[in-house]
Short mmCIF file of C-alpha atoms in Angstrom, two decimals:
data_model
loop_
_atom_site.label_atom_id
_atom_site.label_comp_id
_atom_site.label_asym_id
_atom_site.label_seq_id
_atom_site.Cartn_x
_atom_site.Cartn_y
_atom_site.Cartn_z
CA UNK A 1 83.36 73.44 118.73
CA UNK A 2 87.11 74.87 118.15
CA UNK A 3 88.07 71.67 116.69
CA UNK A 4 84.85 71.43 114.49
CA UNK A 5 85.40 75.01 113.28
CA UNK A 6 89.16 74.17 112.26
CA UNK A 7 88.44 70.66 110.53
CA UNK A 8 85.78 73.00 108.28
CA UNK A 9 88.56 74.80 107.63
CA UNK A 10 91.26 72.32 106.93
CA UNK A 11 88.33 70.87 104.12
CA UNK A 12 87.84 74.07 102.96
CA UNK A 13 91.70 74.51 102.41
CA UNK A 14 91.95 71.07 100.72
CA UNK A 15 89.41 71.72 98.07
CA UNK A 16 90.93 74.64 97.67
CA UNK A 17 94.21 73.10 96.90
CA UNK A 18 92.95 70.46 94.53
CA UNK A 19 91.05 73.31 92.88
CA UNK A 20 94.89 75.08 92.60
CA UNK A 21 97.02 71.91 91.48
CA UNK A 22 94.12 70.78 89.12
CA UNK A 23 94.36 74.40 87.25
CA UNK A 24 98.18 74.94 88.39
CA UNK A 25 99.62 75.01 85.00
CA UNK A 26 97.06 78.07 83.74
CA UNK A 27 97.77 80.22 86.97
CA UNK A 28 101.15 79.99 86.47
CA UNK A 29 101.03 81.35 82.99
CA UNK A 30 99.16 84.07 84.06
CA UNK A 31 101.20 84.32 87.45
CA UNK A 32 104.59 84.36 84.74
CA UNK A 33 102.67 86.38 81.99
CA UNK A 34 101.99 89.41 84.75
CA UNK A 35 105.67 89.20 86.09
CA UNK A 36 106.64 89.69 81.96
CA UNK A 37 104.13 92.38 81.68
CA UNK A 38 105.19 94.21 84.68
CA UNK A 39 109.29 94.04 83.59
CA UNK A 40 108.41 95.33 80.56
CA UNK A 41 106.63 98.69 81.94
CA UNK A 42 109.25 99.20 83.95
CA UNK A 43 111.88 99.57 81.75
CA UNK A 44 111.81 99.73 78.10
CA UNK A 45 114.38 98.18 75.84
CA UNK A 46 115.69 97.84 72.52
CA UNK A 47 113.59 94.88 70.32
CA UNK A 48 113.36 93.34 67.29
CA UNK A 49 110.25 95.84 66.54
CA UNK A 50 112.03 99.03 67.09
CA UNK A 51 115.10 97.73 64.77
CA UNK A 52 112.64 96.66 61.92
CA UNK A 53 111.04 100.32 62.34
CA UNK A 54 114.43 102.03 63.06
CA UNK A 55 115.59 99.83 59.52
CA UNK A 56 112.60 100.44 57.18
CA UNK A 57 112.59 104.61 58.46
CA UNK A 58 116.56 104.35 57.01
CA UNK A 59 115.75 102.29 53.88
CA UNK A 60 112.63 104.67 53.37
CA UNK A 61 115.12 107.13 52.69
CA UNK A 62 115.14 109.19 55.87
CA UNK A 63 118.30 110.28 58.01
CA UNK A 64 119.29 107.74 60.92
CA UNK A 65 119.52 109.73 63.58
CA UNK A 66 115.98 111.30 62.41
CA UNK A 67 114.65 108.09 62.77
CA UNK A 68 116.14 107.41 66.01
CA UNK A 69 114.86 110.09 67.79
CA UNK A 70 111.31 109.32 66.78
CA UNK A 71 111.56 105.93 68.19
CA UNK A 72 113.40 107.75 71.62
CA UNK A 73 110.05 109.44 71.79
CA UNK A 74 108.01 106.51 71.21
CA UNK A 75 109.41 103.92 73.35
CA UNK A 76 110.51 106.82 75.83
CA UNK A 77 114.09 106.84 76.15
CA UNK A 78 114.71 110.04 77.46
CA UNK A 79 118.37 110.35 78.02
CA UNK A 80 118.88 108.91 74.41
CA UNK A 81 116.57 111.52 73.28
CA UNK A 82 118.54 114.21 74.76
CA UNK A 83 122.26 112.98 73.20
CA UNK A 84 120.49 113.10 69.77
CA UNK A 85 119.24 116.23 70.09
CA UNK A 86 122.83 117.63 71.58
CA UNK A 87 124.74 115.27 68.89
CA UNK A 88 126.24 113.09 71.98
CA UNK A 89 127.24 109.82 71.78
CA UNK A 90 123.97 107.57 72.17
CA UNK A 91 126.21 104.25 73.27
CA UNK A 92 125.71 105.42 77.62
CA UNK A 93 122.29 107.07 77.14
CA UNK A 94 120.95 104.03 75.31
CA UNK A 95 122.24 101.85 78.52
CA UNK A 96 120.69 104.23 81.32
CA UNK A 97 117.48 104.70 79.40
CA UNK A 98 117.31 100.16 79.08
CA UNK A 99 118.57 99.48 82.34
CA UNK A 100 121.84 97.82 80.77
CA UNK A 101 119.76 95.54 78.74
CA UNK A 102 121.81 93.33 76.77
CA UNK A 103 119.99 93.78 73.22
CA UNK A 104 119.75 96.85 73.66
CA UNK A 105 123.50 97.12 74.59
CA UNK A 106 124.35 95.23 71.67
CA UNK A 107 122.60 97.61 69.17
CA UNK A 108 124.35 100.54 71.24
CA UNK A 109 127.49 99.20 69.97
CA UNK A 110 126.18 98.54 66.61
CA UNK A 111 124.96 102.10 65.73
CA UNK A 112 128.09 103.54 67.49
CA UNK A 113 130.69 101.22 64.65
CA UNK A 114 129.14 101.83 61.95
CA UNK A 115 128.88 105.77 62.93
CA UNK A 116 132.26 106.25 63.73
CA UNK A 117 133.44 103.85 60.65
CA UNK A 118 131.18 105.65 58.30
CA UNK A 119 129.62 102.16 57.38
CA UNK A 120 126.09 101.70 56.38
CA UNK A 121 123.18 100.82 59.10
CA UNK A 122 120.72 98.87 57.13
CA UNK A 123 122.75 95.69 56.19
CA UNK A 124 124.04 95.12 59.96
CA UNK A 125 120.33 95.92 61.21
CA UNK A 126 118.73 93.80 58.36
CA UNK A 127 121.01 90.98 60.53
CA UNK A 128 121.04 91.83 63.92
CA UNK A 129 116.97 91.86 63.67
CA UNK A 130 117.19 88.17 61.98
CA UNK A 131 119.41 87.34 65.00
CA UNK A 132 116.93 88.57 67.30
CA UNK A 133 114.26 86.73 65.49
CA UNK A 134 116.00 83.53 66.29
CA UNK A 135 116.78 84.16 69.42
CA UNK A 136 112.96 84.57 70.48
CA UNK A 137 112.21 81.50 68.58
CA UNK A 138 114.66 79.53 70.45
CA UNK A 139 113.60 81.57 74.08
CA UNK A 140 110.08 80.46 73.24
CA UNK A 141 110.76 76.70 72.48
CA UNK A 142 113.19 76.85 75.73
CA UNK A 143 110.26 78.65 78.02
CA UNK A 144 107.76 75.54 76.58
CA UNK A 145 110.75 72.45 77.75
CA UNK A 146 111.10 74.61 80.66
CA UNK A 147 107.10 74.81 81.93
CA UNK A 148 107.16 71.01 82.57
CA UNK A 149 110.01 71.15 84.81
CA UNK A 150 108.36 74.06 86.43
CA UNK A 151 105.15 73.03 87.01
CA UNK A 152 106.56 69.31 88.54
CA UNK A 153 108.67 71.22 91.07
CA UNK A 154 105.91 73.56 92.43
CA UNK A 155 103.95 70.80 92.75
CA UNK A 156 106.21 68.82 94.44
CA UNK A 157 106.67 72.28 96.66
CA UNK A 158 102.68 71.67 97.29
CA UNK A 159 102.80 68.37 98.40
CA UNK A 160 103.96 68.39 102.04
CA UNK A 161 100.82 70.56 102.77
CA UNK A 162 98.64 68.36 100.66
CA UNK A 163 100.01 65.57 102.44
CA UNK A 164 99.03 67.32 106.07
CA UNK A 165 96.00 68.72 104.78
CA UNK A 166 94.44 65.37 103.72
CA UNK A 167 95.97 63.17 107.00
CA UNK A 168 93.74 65.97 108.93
CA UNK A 169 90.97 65.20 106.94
CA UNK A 170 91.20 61.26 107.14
CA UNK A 171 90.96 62.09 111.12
CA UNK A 172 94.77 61.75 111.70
CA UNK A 173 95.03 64.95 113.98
CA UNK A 174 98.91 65.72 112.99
CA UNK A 175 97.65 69.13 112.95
CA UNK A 176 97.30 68.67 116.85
CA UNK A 177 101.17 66.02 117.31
CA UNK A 178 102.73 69.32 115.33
CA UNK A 179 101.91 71.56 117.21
CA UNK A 180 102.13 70.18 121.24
CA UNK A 181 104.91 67.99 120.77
CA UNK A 182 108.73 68.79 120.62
CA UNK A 183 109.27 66.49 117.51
CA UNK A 184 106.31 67.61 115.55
CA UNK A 185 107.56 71.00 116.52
CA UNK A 186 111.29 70.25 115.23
CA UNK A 187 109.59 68.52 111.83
CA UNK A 188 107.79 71.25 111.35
CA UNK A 189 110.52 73.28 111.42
CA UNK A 190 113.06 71.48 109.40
CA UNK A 191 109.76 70.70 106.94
CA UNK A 192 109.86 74.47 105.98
CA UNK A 193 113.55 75.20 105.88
CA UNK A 194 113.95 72.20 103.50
CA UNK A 195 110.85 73.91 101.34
CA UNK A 196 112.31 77.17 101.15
CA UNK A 197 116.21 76.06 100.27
CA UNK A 198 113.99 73.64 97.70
CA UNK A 199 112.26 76.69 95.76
CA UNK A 200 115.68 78.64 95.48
CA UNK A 201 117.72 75.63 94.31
CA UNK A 202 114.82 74.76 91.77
CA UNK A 203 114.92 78.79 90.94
CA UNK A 204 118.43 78.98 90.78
CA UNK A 205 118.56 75.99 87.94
CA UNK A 206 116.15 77.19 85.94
CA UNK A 207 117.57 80.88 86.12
CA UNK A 208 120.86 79.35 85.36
CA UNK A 209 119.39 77.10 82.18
CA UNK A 210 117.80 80.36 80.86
#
């Protein structure tokens, strides 16, 4: 009865994981789409909206630091808020309020050069926003090479368990040679230390492409 009650299971399990592998590449969008989602209400940072607002508010006429704070409130960067208001330097507030974001550093140092200097905003933000722009393009057409790569390795990371899934369903019983015997034991063990140093390395490279 036990070992009718567990086959079920295995079967259910393995349609379940063709099910996965068959729609893999659309749950990992949304799987990658949430994590995006969830960094960005986190923190918010500097981006190539709030310097096209920040830009057009300047050209329209009104004063800089005006402008600035109206975005501070919008995008709720409270400690940059509260330098404008005292007439502090925005460059650390700017960084505590982004979480050291590196945009968001770079326009920091941006506003603080051409303050200091005297020199005028709108040129250097007219260009740092077309930077930006290209940047994204290129992170976009780098996120589409990467998804391939992606989706191959997590599949790969699936198919051990595929693999033990479907012997158990052609009646091979390793389910049963894992568990009671020393070497299935010792397999099984190695099995999952070699898939967990495999997800980090494949991590690590595509971190380190990024």
């Amino acid at each position: 009865m036990n070992l009718m009650i567990v086959g079920t299971l295995i079967k259910i399990i393995l349609i379940f994981s063709i099910l996965l592998l068959s729609n893999l590449d659309t749950f990992l969008k949304f799987i990658f789409a949430r994590i995006k989602i969830s960094k960005r209400m986190k923190y918010n940072v500097v981006d190539e909206n709030f310097i096209q607002k920040l830009n057009s508010g300047i050209l329209n006429g009104l004063i800089p630091r005006k402008v600035l704070e109206q975005l501070a409130k919008e995008y709720k960067f409270s400690n940059l808020e509260k330098a404008i208001q005292k007439g502090e330097n925005i460059q650390k507030s700017i960084q505590q309020d982004t979480n050291n974001d590196l945009t968001s550093k770079s326009f920091a140092q941006i506003w603080q050069t051409c303050e200091i200097n005297g020199a005028s905003l709108s040129p250097v933000l007219t260009k740092f926003n077309e930077q930006l722009q290209v940047e994204k393009e290129l992170r976009q057409e780098l996120e589409s090479s990467l998804s391939g790569a992606k989706l191959s390795a997590i599949v790969l990371a699936f198919l051990p368990i595929i693999g033990f899934l479907l012997a158990n369903f052609l009646g091979a019983n390793s389910f049963n040679w894992i568990i009671n015997s020393n070497v299935g034991k010792i397999c099984l063990i190695l099995g999952i230390l070699l898939e967990i140093l495999g997800i980090f390395w494949v991590i690590k490279i595509i971190n380190n492409i990024e």
